[in-house]
Amino acid sequence: MTAISNPGTPAAPGPVSLALHGRTALVTGAASGIGRACARRLAAAGATVRAVDRDAAGLTALADGLPAGTAGTAGTVEPYPLDLTDLDAAERVAAGSDVLVNNAGIQLVRPIEDFPPEVFHEVLTVMLEAPFRLLRGALPHMYRQGWGRIVNVSSVHGLRASPFKSAYVAAKHGLEGLSKTAALEGAAHGVTSNCVNPGYVRTPLVERQIADQAAAHGIPEERVLTEVLLVDSALKRLIEPEEVAEAVAFLCTPQASYMTGASLALDGGWTAH
Ligand SMILES: NC(=O)c1ccc[n+]([C@@H]2O[C@H](COP(=O)([O-])OP(=O)(O)OC[C@H]3O[C@@H](n4cnc5c(N)ncnc54)[C@H](O)[C@@H]3O)[C@@H](O)[C@H]2O)c1
């Protein structure tokens, strides 16, 4: 795995004001990258975080060294080791959640003609069907209490395609549709549903695809960042997981209560093209 330095990253901006005491927030893919940052951020806001991931060791590490609470006492992280391809279990674990962050994801960079059908199926299962089942599990409680927040970690690839990412782009475009439908159905029940759409984030998922991108594009690994990943981004740096988590936190604040069915681009200007 290639470690990526990220020159030009500004000093971390302060957190948005968010208080989630007494709320339960389920975050999938919480053991790593964006999900880990979201779990820590929502716990810092006071939530009891149900941290779901297939990486049990990563979940244990997550709970260590939680940041201090930003709005009173920090909440807690409860690890839920689970492979989301177990869709019935995914639906069950979501019951009783007040906030649902659909984040878990996987990636394979391969031309369509070489793309293994079983991997296509797995990507669609984890990144589209599991979010649907988690919604099914979470919405009844949210509707009963008249409040809920759904945040779907989509991608610039929910809005734009790139070559060699057929499954990922298909799943993210599907997630956009699922999120908008949940927004329409949830509006009468105090439930908002939005996507956040990052460009490339400095996480293990990106570090793992450097070699694949180099092979698919026929260039050396050291040219992948500038010539592939950041070529369409006006801002020539990766976004940090904590910056994405802050946008997720914002979507859970009262100030964001009129935002629903939206796709919040965090893409350094990529979709401005
Ligand atoms: N990194 C980026 O550049 C980027 C950009 C836009 C969107 N995203 C999206 O953000 C989300 C998180 O990506 P990341 O970069 O933090 O990746 P990551 O690889 O760092 O973390 C993903 C987590 O999901 C978990 N996961 C994968 N399959 C699972 C399964 N079947 N069951 C349970 N857990 C599973 C992994 O164990 C891992 O902990 C993904 O949906 C990804 O598509 C990432």
PDB file of C-alpha atoms and ligand atoms in Angstrom:
ATOM      1  CA  MET A   1       0.000   0.000   0.000  1.00  0.00           C
ATOM      2  CA  THR A   2       1.404   3.424  -0.976  1.00  0.00           C
ATOM      3  CA  ALA A   3       1.301   6.009   1.844  1.00  0.00           C
ATOM      4  CA  ILE A   4       0.225   9.377   0.457  1.00  0.00           C
ATOM      5  CA  SER A   5       1.600  12.677   1.723  1.00  0.00           C
ATOM      6  CA  ASN A   6      -0.876  15.506   1.256  1.00  0.00           C
ATOM      7  CA  PRO A   7       0.810  18.913   0.992  1.00  0.00           C
ATOM      8  CA  GLY A   8      -1.483  21.952   1.066  1.00  0.00           C
ATOM      9  CA  THR A   9      -3.920  20.578   3.666  1.00  0.00           C
ATOM     10  CA  PRO A  10      -5.026  23.524   5.818  1.00  0.00           C
ATOM     11  CA  ALA A  11      -5.007  23.431   9.613  1.00  0.00           C
ATOM     12  CA  ALA A  12      -8.154  21.577  10.691  1.00  0.00           C
ATOM     13  CA  PRO A  13     -11.112  23.980  10.917  1.00  0.00           C
ATOM     14  CA  GLY A  14     -13.134  23.969  14.135  1.00  0.00           C
ATOM     15  CA  PRO A  15     -16.033  21.539  14.561  1.00  0.00           C
ATOM     16  CA  VAL A  16     -19.615  22.548  13.745  1.00  0.00           C
ATOM     17  CA  SER A  17     -21.783  22.700  16.843  1.00  0.00           C
ATOM     18  CA  LEU A  18     -23.664  19.433  17.228  1.00  0.00           C
ATOM     19  CA  ALA A  19     -25.227  17.820  20.294  1.00  0.00           C
ATOM     20  CA  LEU A  20     -26.442  14.233  19.966  1.00  0.00           C
ATOM     21  CA  HIS A  21     -26.758  13.259  23.624  1.00  0.00           C
ATOM     22  CA  GLY A  22     -29.317  10.508  24.062  1.00  0.00           C
ATOM     23  CA  ARG A  23     -29.158   9.682  20.330  1.00  0.00           C
ATOM     24  CA  THR A  24     -27.930   6.452  18.776  1.00  0.00           C
ATOM     25  CA  ALA A  25     -25.911   6.814  15.579  1.00  0.00           C
ATOM     26  CA  LEU A  26     -25.139   3.776  13.438  1.00  0.00           C
ATOM     27  CA  VAL A  27     -22.062   4.126  11.227  1.00  0.00           C
ATOM     28  CA  THR A  28     -21.111   1.383   8.775  1.00  0.00           C
ATOM     29  CA  GLY A  29     -17.509   0.844   7.749  1.00  0.00           C
ATOM     30  CA  ALA A  30     -16.550   2.458  11.051  1.00  0.00           C
ATOM     31  CA  ALA A  31     -13.210   0.667  11.455  1.00  0.00           C
ATOM     32  CA  SER A  32     -11.329   2.734   8.879  1.00  0.00           C
ATOM     33  CA  GLY A  33     -11.079   5.956   6.908  1.00  0.00           C
ATOM     34  CA  ILE A  34     -14.209   8.105   6.592  1.00  0.00           C
ATOM     35  CA  GLY A  35     -16.387   5.810   8.723  1.00  0.00           C
ATOM     36  CA  ARG A  36     -13.873   5.908  11.550  1.00  0.00           C
ATOM     37  CA  ALA A  37     -13.765   9.716  11.405  1.00  0.00           C
ATOM     38  CA  CYS A  38     -17.597   9.862  11.384  1.00  0.00           C
ATOM     39  CA  ALA A  39     -17.893   7.486  14.343  1.00  0.00           C
ATOM     40  CA  ARG A  40     -15.404   9.524  16.355  1.00  0.00           C
ATOM     41  CA  ARG A  41     -17.092  12.807  15.394  1.00  0.00           C
ATOM     42  CA  LEU A  42     -20.608  11.656  16.301  1.00  0.00           C
ATOM     43  CA  ALA A  43     -19.358  10.161  19.573  1.00  0.00           C
ATOM     44  CA  ALA A  44     -17.646  13.478  20.345  1.00  0.00           C
ATOM     45  CA  ALA A  45     -21.065  15.099  19.856  1.00  0.00           C
ATOM     46  CA  GLY A  46     -22.448  12.850  22.594  1.00  0.00           C
ATOM     47  CA  ALA A  47     -24.029  10.055  20.540  1.00  0.00           C
ATOM     48  CA  THR A  48     -23.952   6.393  21.399  1.00  0.00           C
ATOM     49  CA  VAL A  49     -22.312   5.139  18.214  1.00  0.00           C
ATOM     50  CA  ARG A  50     -23.105   1.684  16.867  1.00  0.00           C
ATOM     51  CA  ALA A  51     -19.901   1.054  14.972  1.00  0.00           C
ATOM     52  CA  VAL A  52     -20.480  -1.615  12.306  1.00  0.00           C
ATOM     53  CA  ASP A  53     -17.663  -3.189  10.295  1.00  0.00           C
ATOM     54  CA  ARG A  54     -16.438  -6.624   9.235  1.00  0.00           C
ATOM     55  CA  ASP A  55     -13.020  -5.658  10.668  1.00  0.00           C
ATOM     56  CA  ALA A  56     -13.480  -6.515  14.367  1.00  0.00           C
ATOM     57  CA  ALA A  57      -9.917  -5.546  15.356  1.00  0.00           C
ATOM     58  CA  GLY A  58     -10.328  -2.165  13.678  1.00  0.00           C
ATOM     59  CA  LEU A  59     -13.503  -1.551  15.679  1.00  0.00           C
ATOM     60  CA  THR A  60     -11.715  -2.277  18.953  1.00  0.00           C
ATOM     61  CA  ALA A  61      -8.960   0.180  18.036  1.00  0.00           C
ATOM     62  CA  LEU A  62     -11.586   2.806  17.142  1.00  0.00           C
ATOM     63  CA  ALA A  63     -12.847   3.148  20.694  1.00  0.00           C
ATOM     64  CA  ASP A  64      -9.326   3.996  21.953  1.00  0.00           C
ATOM     65  CA  GLY A  65      -8.529   7.655  22.433  1.00  0.00           C
ATOM     66  CA  LEU A  66     -11.884   9.153  21.491  1.00  0.00           C
ATOM     67  CA  PRO A  67     -11.743  12.945  21.112  1.00  0.00           C
ATOM     68  CA  ALA A  68     -13.111  15.054  23.944  1.00  0.00           C
ATOM     69  CA  GLY A  69     -16.769  16.020  23.690  1.00  0.00           C
ATOM     70  CA  THR A  70     -17.476  19.206  21.765  1.00  0.00           C
ATOM     71  CA  ALA A  71     -20.913  19.789  23.239  1.00  0.00           C
ATOM     72  CA  GLY A  72     -20.820  18.455  26.774  1.00  0.00           C
ATOM     73  CA  THR A  73     -19.879  14.895  27.627  1.00  0.00           C
ATOM     74  CA  ALA A  74     -18.587  12.671  24.861  1.00  0.00           C
ATOM     75  CA  GLY A  75     -20.672   9.654  23.921  1.00  0.00           C
ATOM     76  CA  THR A  76     -19.536   6.085  23.505  1.00  0.00           C
ATOM     77  CA  VAL A  77     -18.650   3.695  20.715  1.00  0.00           C
ATOM     78  CA  GLU A  78     -20.193   0.235  20.737  1.00  0.00           C
ATOM     79  CA  PRO A  79     -18.461  -2.135  18.294  1.00  0.00           C
ATOM     80  CA  TYR A  80     -20.750  -4.355  16.147  1.00  0.00           C
ATOM     81  CA  PRO A  81     -18.567  -6.707  14.082  1.00  0.00           C
ATOM     82  CA  LEU A  82     -20.703  -7.619  11.072  1.00  0.00           C
ATOM     83  CA  ASP A  83     -20.230  -8.408   7.392  1.00  0.00           C
ATOM     84  CA  LEU A  84     -22.886  -6.348   5.612  1.00  0.00           C
ATOM     85  CA  THR A  85     -23.351  -9.015   2.958  1.00  0.00           C
ATOM     86  CA  ASP A  86     -25.432 -10.642   5.716  1.00  0.00           C
ATOM     87  CA  LEU A  87     -28.384  -8.452   4.760  1.00  0.00           C
ATOM     88  CA  ASP A  88     -30.827  -9.798   7.354  1.00  0.00           C
ATOM     89  CA  ALA A  89     -28.323  -9.035  10.125  1.00  0.00           C
ATOM     90  CA  ALA A  90     -27.749  -5.563   8.646  1.00  0.00           C
ATOM     91  CA  GLU A  91     -31.471  -4.815   8.837  1.00  0.00           C
ATOM     92  CA  ARG A  92     -31.643  -6.059  12.428  1.00  0.00           C
ATOM     93  CA  VAL A  93     -28.673  -4.026  13.690  1.00  0.00           C
ATOM     94  CA  ALA A  94     -30.218  -0.780  12.387  1.00  0.00           C
ATOM     95  CA  ALA A  95     -33.344  -1.033  14.546  1.00  0.00           C
ATOM     96  CA  GLY A  96     -33.578   1.848  17.028  1.00  0.00           C
ATOM     97  CA  SER A  97     -31.021   4.110  15.320  1.00  0.00           C
ATOM     98  CA  ASP A  98     -31.676   7.863  15.331  1.00  0.00           C
ATOM     99  CA  VAL A  99     -28.870   8.626  12.878  1.00  0.00           C
ATOM    100  CA  LEU A 100     -27.769   6.272  10.101  1.00  0.00           C
ATOM    101  CA  VAL A 101     -24.529   6.836   8.217  1.00  0.00           C
ATOM    102  CA  ASN A 102     -24.280   4.466   5.248  1.00  0.00           C
ATOM    103  CA  ASN A 103     -20.566   4.497   4.596  1.00  0.00           C
ATOM    104  CA  ALA A 104     -19.033   1.024   4.150  1.00  0.00           C
ATOM    105  CA  GLY A 105     -17.559   0.562   0.709  1.00  0.00           C
ATOM    106  CA  ILE A 106     -15.141  -1.398  -1.427  1.00  0.00           C
ATOM    107  CA  GLN A 107     -13.471  -0.699  -4.744  1.00  0.00           C
ATOM    108  CA  LEU A 108     -12.038  -2.631  -7.681  1.00  0.00           C
ATOM    109  CA  VAL A 109     -10.433  -0.848 -10.637  1.00  0.00           C
ATOM    110  CA  ARG A 110     -10.752  -3.068 -13.729  1.00  0.00           C
ATOM    111  CA  PRO A 111     -12.122  -2.685 -17.283  1.00  0.00           C
ATOM    112  CA  ILE A 112     -15.691  -3.994 -17.667  1.00  0.00           C
ATOM    113  CA  GLU A 113     -14.653  -6.920 -19.835  1.00  0.00           C
ATOM    114  CA  ASP A 114     -12.250  -8.111 -17.118  1.00  0.00           C
ATOM    115  CA  PHE A 115     -14.450  -7.191 -14.126  1.00  0.00           C
ATOM    116  CA  PRO A 116     -15.276 -10.351 -12.118  1.00  0.00           C
ATOM    117  CA  PRO A 117     -19.099 -10.698 -11.939  1.00  0.00           C
ATOM    118  CA  GLU A 118     -18.896 -11.930  -8.343  1.00  0.00           C
ATOM    119  CA  VAL A 119     -17.076  -8.732  -7.308  1.00  0.00           C
ATOM    120  CA  PHE A 120     -19.687  -6.621  -9.131  1.00  0.00           C
ATOM    121  CA  HIS A 121     -22.345  -8.442  -7.120  1.00  0.00           C
ATOM    122  CA  GLU A 122     -20.471  -7.920  -3.834  1.00  0.00           C
ATOM    123  CA  VAL A 123     -19.980  -4.186  -4.480  1.00  0.00           C
ATOM    124  CA  LEU A 124     -23.692  -3.720  -5.235  1.00  0.00           C
ATOM    125  CA  THR A 125     -24.630  -5.766  -2.156  1.00  0.00           C
ATOM    126  CA  VAL A 126     -22.416  -3.875   0.314  1.00  0.00           C
ATOM    127  CA  MET A 127     -22.856  -0.379  -1.155  1.00  0.00           C
ATOM    128  CA  LEU A 128     -26.494  -0.364  -2.295  1.00  0.00           C
ATOM    129  CA  GLU A 129     -28.527  -3.298  -1.039  1.00  0.00           C
ATOM    130  CA  ALA A 130     -27.152  -3.120   2.528  1.00  0.00           C
ATOM    131  CA  PRO A 131     -28.001   0.619   2.791  1.00  0.00           C
ATOM    132  CA  PHE A 132     -31.552  -0.258   1.664  1.00  0.00           C
ATOM    133  CA  ARG A 133     -31.803  -2.946   4.336  1.00  0.00           C
ATOM    134  CA  LEU A 134     -30.323  -0.642   6.999  1.00  0.00           C
ATOM    135  CA  LEU A 135     -32.951   1.952   6.063  1.00  0.00           C
ATOM    136  CA  ARG A 136     -35.670  -0.666   6.376  1.00  0.00           C
ATOM    137  CA  GLY A 137     -34.377  -1.464   9.847  1.00  0.00           C
ATOM    138  CA  ALA A 138     -33.910   2.142  10.980  1.00  0.00           C
ATOM    139  CA  LEU A 139     -36.921   4.021   9.596  1.00  0.00           C
ATOM    140  CA  PRO A 140     -39.745   2.605  11.765  1.00  0.00           C
ATOM    141  CA  HIS A 141     -38.146   3.970  14.982  1.00  0.00           C
ATOM    142  CA  MET A 142     -37.299   7.298  13.313  1.00  0.00           C
ATOM    143  CA  TYR A 143     -40.876   7.635  12.017  1.00  0.00           C
ATOM    144  CA  ARG A 144     -42.341   6.789  15.436  1.00  0.00           C
ATOM    145  CA  GLN A 145     -40.365   9.553  17.151  1.00  0.00           C
ATOM    146  CA  GLY A 146     -40.682  12.047  14.284  1.00  0.00           C
ATOM    147  CA  TRP A 147     -36.923  12.615  13.894  1.00  0.00           C
ATOM    148  CA  GLY A 148     -34.107  10.912  12.071  1.00  0.00           C
ATOM    149  CA  ARG A 149     -31.015  11.681  10.021  1.00  0.00           C
ATOM    150  CA  ILE A 150     -29.813   9.545   7.123  1.00  0.00           C
ATOM    151  CA  VAL A 151     -26.425  10.426   5.661  1.00  0.00           C
ATOM    152  CA  ASN A 152     -25.233   8.369   2.716  1.00  0.00           C
ATOM    153  CA  VAL A 153     -21.536   8.559   1.977  1.00  0.00           C
ATOM    154  CA  SER A 154     -21.739   8.631  -1.781  1.00  0.00           C
ATOM    155  CA  SER A 155     -18.921  10.041  -3.899  1.00  0.00           C
ATOM    156  CA  VAL A 156     -18.196  12.295  -6.799  1.00  0.00           C
ATOM    157  CA  HIS A 157     -18.711   8.924  -8.518  1.00  0.00           C
ATOM    158  CA  GLY A 158     -22.393   9.155  -7.550  1.00  0.00           C
ATOM    159  CA  LEU A 159     -22.551  12.141  -9.913  1.00  0.00           C
ATOM    160  CA  ARG A 160     -19.828  11.411 -12.493  1.00  0.00           C
ATOM    161  CA  ALA A 161     -18.332   8.254 -13.961  1.00  0.00           C
ATOM    162  CA  SER A 162     -14.686   7.304 -14.340  1.00  0.00           C
ATOM    163  CA  PRO A 163     -13.391   4.452 -16.491  1.00  0.00           C
ATOM    164  CA  PHE A 164     -12.645   1.063 -14.899  1.00  0.00           C
ATOM    165  CA  LYS A 165     -15.022   1.565 -11.923  1.00  0.00           C
ATOM    166  CA  SER A 166     -18.236   0.083 -13.296  1.00  0.00           C
ATOM    167  CA  ALA A 167     -19.482  -1.518 -10.068  1.00  0.00           C
ATOM    168  CA  TYR A 168     -18.529   1.394  -7.839  1.00  0.00           C
ATOM    169  CA  VAL A 169     -20.077   4.029 -10.128  1.00  0.00           C
ATOM    170  CA  ALA A 170     -23.227   1.934 -10.565  1.00  0.00           C
ATOM    171  CA  ALA A 171     -23.565   1.431  -6.795  1.00  0.00           C
ATOM    172  CA  LYS A 172     -23.020   5.105  -5.991  1.00  0.00           C
ATOM    173  CA  HIS A 173     -25.493   6.280  -8.646  1.00  0.00           C
ATOM    174  CA  GLY A 174     -27.976   3.813  -7.152  1.00  0.00           C
ATOM    175  CA  LEU A 175     -27.293   5.134  -3.657  1.00  0.00           C
ATOM    176  CA  GLU A 176     -28.109   8.657  -4.883  1.00  0.00           C
ATOM    177  CA  GLY A 177     -31.520   7.425  -6.013  1.00  0.00           C
ATOM    178  CA  LEU A 178     -32.132   5.540  -2.783  1.00  0.00           C
ATOM    179  CA  SER A 179     -31.196   8.634  -0.753  1.00  0.00           C
ATOM    180  CA  LYS A 180     -33.577  10.892  -2.713  1.00  0.00           C
ATOM    181  CA  THR A 181     -36.429   8.395  -2.372  1.00  0.00           C
ATOM    182  CA  ALA A 182     -35.821   8.166   1.397  1.00  0.00           C
ATOM    183  CA  ALA A 183     -35.894  11.990   1.515  1.00  0.00           C
ATOM    184  CA  LEU A 184     -39.315  12.099  -0.145  1.00  0.00           C
ATOM    185  CA  GLU A 185     -40.778   9.339   2.028  1.00  0.00           C
ATOM    186  CA  GLY A 186     -39.180  10.608   5.261  1.00  0.00           C
ATOM    187  CA  ALA A 187     -40.125  14.279   4.947  1.00  0.00           C
ATOM    188  CA  ALA A 188     -43.520  13.873   6.607  1.00  0.00           C
ATOM    189  CA  HIS A 189     -41.866  12.045   9.522  1.00  0.00           C
ATOM    190  CA  GLY A 190     -39.063  14.498  10.394  1.00  0.00           C
ATOM    191  CA  VAL A 191     -36.461  12.344   8.686  1.00  0.00           C
ATOM    192  CA  THR A 192     -33.937  13.879   6.300  1.00  0.00           C
ATOM    193  CA  SER A 193     -31.802  11.907   3.870  1.00  0.00           C
ATOM    194  CA  ASN A 194     -28.788  13.348   2.103  1.00  0.00           C
ATOM    195  CA  CYS A 195     -25.604  12.282   0.352  1.00  0.00           C
ATOM    196  CA  VAL A 196     -22.133  13.632   0.840  1.00  0.00           C
ATOM    197  CA  ASN A 197     -20.016  13.405  -2.298  1.00  0.00           C
ATOM    198  CA  PRO A 198     -16.294  13.525  -1.643  1.00  0.00           C
ATOM    199  CA  GLY A 199     -13.614  13.562  -4.282  1.00  0.00           C
ATOM    200  CA  TYR A 200     -10.565  11.505  -3.385  1.00  0.00           C
ATOM    201  CA  VAL A 201     -10.135  11.164   0.372  1.00  0.00           C
ATOM    202  CA  ARG A 202      -6.828  10.247   2.010  1.00  0.00           C
ATOM    203  CA  THR A 203      -7.890   6.784   3.252  1.00  0.00           C
ATOM    204  CA  PRO A 204      -6.695   3.166   2.859  1.00  0.00           C
ATOM    205  CA  LEU A 205      -9.308   2.663   0.083  1.00  0.00           C
ATOM    206  CA  VAL A 206      -7.460   5.211  -2.061  1.00  0.00           C
ATOM    207  CA  GLU A 207      -3.992   4.060  -1.036  1.00  0.00           C
ATOM    208  CA  ARG A 208      -4.928   0.495  -2.041  1.00  0.00           C
ATOM    209  CA  GLN A 209      -6.006   1.503  -5.567  1.00  0.00           C
ATOM    210  CA  ILE A 210      -2.792   3.314  -6.562  1.00  0.00           C
ATOM    211  CA  ALA A 211      -1.235   0.122  -7.969  1.00  0.00           C
ATOM    212  CA  ASP A 212      -4.444  -0.895  -9.799  1.00  0.00           C
ATOM    213  CA  GLN A 213      -4.840   2.591 -11.295  1.00  0.00           C
ATOM    214  CA  ALA A 214      -1.225   2.537 -12.469  1.00  0.00           C
ATOM    215  CA  ALA A 215      -1.804  -0.805 -14.184  1.00  0.00           C
ATOM    216  CA  ALA A 216      -5.164   0.183 -15.712  1.00  0.00           C
ATOM    217  CA  HIS A 217      -3.808   3.491 -17.052  1.00  0.00           C
ATOM    218  CA  GLY A 218      -0.358   2.133 -17.979  1.00  0.00           C
ATOM    219  CA  ILE A 219       1.602   4.697 -15.941  1.00  0.00           C
ATOM    220  CA  PRO A 220       3.995   4.461 -12.966  1.00  0.00           C
ATOM    221  CA  GLU A 221       2.449   4.571  -9.466  1.00  0.00           C
ATOM    222  CA  GLU A 222       4.054   7.939  -8.607  1.00  0.00           C
ATOM    223  CA  ARG A 223       2.107   9.626 -11.438  1.00  0.00           C
ATOM    224  CA  VAL A 224      -1.335   8.275 -10.383  1.00  0.00           C
ATOM    225  CA  LEU A 225      -2.136  11.043  -7.892  1.00  0.00           C
ATOM    226  CA  THR A 226      -1.570  13.980 -10.257  1.00  0.00           C
ATOM    227  CA  GLU A 227      -2.451  12.367 -13.598  1.00  0.00           C
ATOM    228  CA  VAL A 228      -5.468  10.236 -12.583  1.00  0.00           C
ATOM    229  CA  LEU A 229      -6.919  10.959  -9.149  1.00  0.00           C
ATOM    230  CA  LEU A 230      -6.611  14.756  -9.028  1.00  0.00           C
ATOM    231  CA  VAL A 231      -6.767  15.498 -12.741  1.00  0.00           C
ATOM    232  CA  ASP A 232     -10.416  16.714 -12.599  1.00  0.00           C
ATOM    233  CA  SER A 233     -10.161  18.409  -9.193  1.00  0.00           C
ATOM    234  CA  ALA A 234      -9.497  22.158  -9.143  1.00  0.00           C
ATOM    235  CA  LEU A 235      -8.003  21.772  -5.658  1.00  0.00           C
ATOM    236  CA  LYS A 236      -4.884  19.650  -6.076  1.00  0.00           C
ATOM    237  CA  ARG A 237      -4.960  17.784  -2.775  1.00  0.00           C
ATOM    238  CA  LEU A 238      -6.873  14.910  -1.265  1.00  0.00           C
ATOM    239  CA  ILE A 239      -9.628  15.708   1.224  1.00  0.00           C
ATOM    240  CA  GLU A 240      -9.077  14.419   4.777  1.00  0.00           C
ATOM    241  CA  PRO A 241     -11.562  11.965   6.391  1.00  0.00           C
ATOM    242  CA  GLU A 242     -12.171  14.459   9.228  1.00  0.00           C
ATOM    243  CA  GLU A 243     -13.340  17.078   6.702  1.00  0.00           C
ATOM    244  CA  VAL A 244     -15.935  14.617   5.377  1.00  0.00           C
ATOM    245  CA  ALA A 245     -17.002  13.758   8.947  1.00  0.00           C
ATOM    246  CA  GLU A 246     -17.573  17.452   9.657  1.00  0.00           C
ATOM    247  CA  ALA A 247     -19.979  17.669   6.693  1.00  0.00           C
ATOM    248  CA  VAL A 248     -21.780  14.565   7.980  1.00  0.00           C
ATOM    249  CA  ALA A 249     -22.034  16.231  11.397  1.00  0.00           C
ATOM    250  CA  PHE A 250     -23.437  19.401   9.818  1.00  0.00           C
ATOM    251  CA  LEU A 251     -26.210  17.377   8.142  1.00  0.00           C
ATOM    252  CA  CYS A 252     -27.270  16.193  11.617  1.00  0.00           C
ATOM    253  CA  THR A 253     -27.554  19.727  13.085  1.00  0.00           C
ATOM    254  CA  PRO A 254     -30.842  21.622  13.466  1.00  0.00           C
ATOM    255  CA  GLN A 255     -29.396  24.209  11.042  1.00  0.00           C
ATOM    256  CA  ALA A 256     -29.493  21.567   8.280  1.00  0.00           C
ATOM    257  CA  SER A 257     -33.089  20.500   8.917  1.00  0.00           C
ATOM    258  CA  TYR A 258     -34.319  21.962   5.579  1.00  0.00           C
ATOM    259  CA  MET A 259     -31.647  20.077   3.635  1.00  0.00           C
ATOM    260  CA  THR A 260     -33.003  16.811   2.317  1.00  0.00           C
ATOM    261  CA  GLY A 261     -32.646  14.881  -0.910  1.00  0.00           C
ATOM    262  CA  ALA A 262     -29.433  16.815  -1.510  1.00  0.00           C
ATOM    263  CA  SER A 263     -25.997  15.737  -2.632  1.00  0.00           C
ATOM    264  CA  LEU A 264     -23.323  17.788  -0.911  1.00  0.00           C
ATOM    265  CA  ALA A 265     -20.248  17.913  -3.139  1.00  0.00           C
ATOM    266  CA  LEU A 266     -16.913  17.908  -1.298  1.00  0.00           C
ATOM    267  CA  ASP A 267     -14.991  17.455  -4.492  1.00  0.00           C
ATOM    268  CA  GLY A 268     -12.512  20.319  -4.812  1.00  0.00           C
ATOM    269  CA  GLY A 269     -14.448  21.632  -7.805  1.00  0.00           C
ATOM    270  CA  TRP A 270     -14.517  18.365  -9.796  1.00  0.00           C
ATOM    271  CA  THR A 271     -18.243  18.633 -10.660  1.00  0.00           C
ATOM    272  CA  ALA A 272     -17.876  22.345 -11.499  1.00  0.00           C
ATOM    273  CA  HIS A 273     -16.582  21.138 -14.890  1.00  0.00           C
TER     274      HIS A 273
HETATM  275  N1  LIG B   1     -11.537   7.314  -0.124  1.00  0.00           N
HETATM  276  C1  LIG B   1     -12.105   8.022  -1.082  1.00  0.00           C
HETATM  277  O1  LIG B   1     -11.449   8.663  -1.893  1.00  0.00           O
HETATM  278  C2  LIG B   1     -13.591   8.085  -1.185  1.00  0.00           C
HETATM  279  C3  LIG B   1     -14.143   9.055  -2.023  1.00  0.00           C
HETATM  280  C4  LIG B   1     -15.525   9.142  -2.137  1.00  0.00           C
HETATM  281  C5  LIG B   1     -16.315   8.262  -1.437  1.00  0.00           C
HETATM  282  N2  LIG B   1     -15.757   7.327  -0.642  1.00  0.00           N
HETATM  283  C6  LIG B   1     -16.645   6.415   0.047  1.00  0.00           C
HETATM  284  O2  LIG B   1     -16.453   6.508   1.423  1.00  0.00           O
HETATM  285  C7  LIG B   1     -16.780   5.272   2.035  1.00  0.00           C
HETATM  286  C8  LIG B   1     -15.646   4.854   2.966  1.00  0.00           C
HETATM  287  O3  LIG B   1     -14.469   4.725   2.202  1.00  0.00           O
HETATM  288  P1  LIG B   1     -13.004   4.823   2.849  1.00  0.00           P
HETATM  289  O4  LIG B   1     -12.174   5.511   1.859  1.00  0.00           O
HETATM  290  O5  LIG B   1     -13.084   5.314   4.233  1.00  0.00           O
HETATM  291  O6  LIG B   1     -12.604   3.271   2.805  1.00  0.00           O
HETATM  292  P2  LIG B   1     -11.819   2.323   3.826  1.00  0.00           P
HETATM  293  O7  LIG B   1     -11.381   1.168   3.017  1.00  0.00           O
HETATM  294  O8  LIG B   1     -10.798   3.100   4.586  1.00  0.00           O
HETATM  295  O9  LIG B   1     -12.975   1.879   4.839  1.00  0.00           O
HETATM  296  C9  LIG B   1     -14.070   1.138   4.408  1.00  0.00           C
HETATM  297  C10 LIG B   1     -14.545   0.298   5.566  1.00  0.00           C
HETATM  298  O10 LIG B   1     -15.687  -0.460   5.108  1.00  0.00           O
HETATM  299  C11 LIG B   1     -15.570  -1.755   5.662  1.00  0.00           C
HETATM  300  N3  LIG B   1     -16.287  -2.728   4.848  1.00  0.00           N
HETATM  301  C12 LIG B   1     -16.081  -3.052   3.563  1.00  0.00           C
HETATM  302  N4  LIG B   1     -16.877  -4.049   3.194  1.00  0.00           N
HETATM  303  C13 LIG B   1     -17.626  -4.378   4.285  1.00  0.00           C
HETATM  304  C14 LIG B   1     -18.618  -5.363   4.542  1.00  0.00           C
HETATM  305  N5  LIG B   1     -18.979  -6.256   3.614  1.00  0.00           N
HETATM  306  N6  LIG B   1     -19.163  -5.400   5.763  1.00  0.00           N
HETATM  307  C15 LIG B   1     -18.781  -4.548   6.730  1.00  0.00           C
HETATM  308  N7  LIG B   1     -17.827  -3.610   6.550  1.00  0.00           N
HETATM  309  C16 LIG B   1     -17.253  -3.534   5.337  1.00  0.00           C
HETATM  310  C17 LIG B   1     -14.083  -2.046   5.648  1.00  0.00           C
HETATM  311  O11 LIG B   1     -13.743  -3.097   6.541  1.00  0.00           O
HETATM  312  C18 LIG B   1     -13.495  -0.707   6.045  1.00  0.00           C
HETATM  313  O12 LIG B   1     -13.316  -0.596   7.443  1.00  0.00           O
HETATM  314  C19 LIG B   1     -17.035   4.281   0.900  1.00  0.00           C
HETATM  315  O13 LIG B   1     -18.416   4.147   0.679  1.00  0.00           O
HETATM  316  C20 LIG B   1     -16.383   4.962  -0.275  1.00  0.00           C
HETATM  317  O14 LIG B   1     -16.997   4.587  -1.481  1.00  0.00           O
HETATM  318  C21 LIG B   1     -14.405   7.216  -0.492  1.00  0.00           C
END
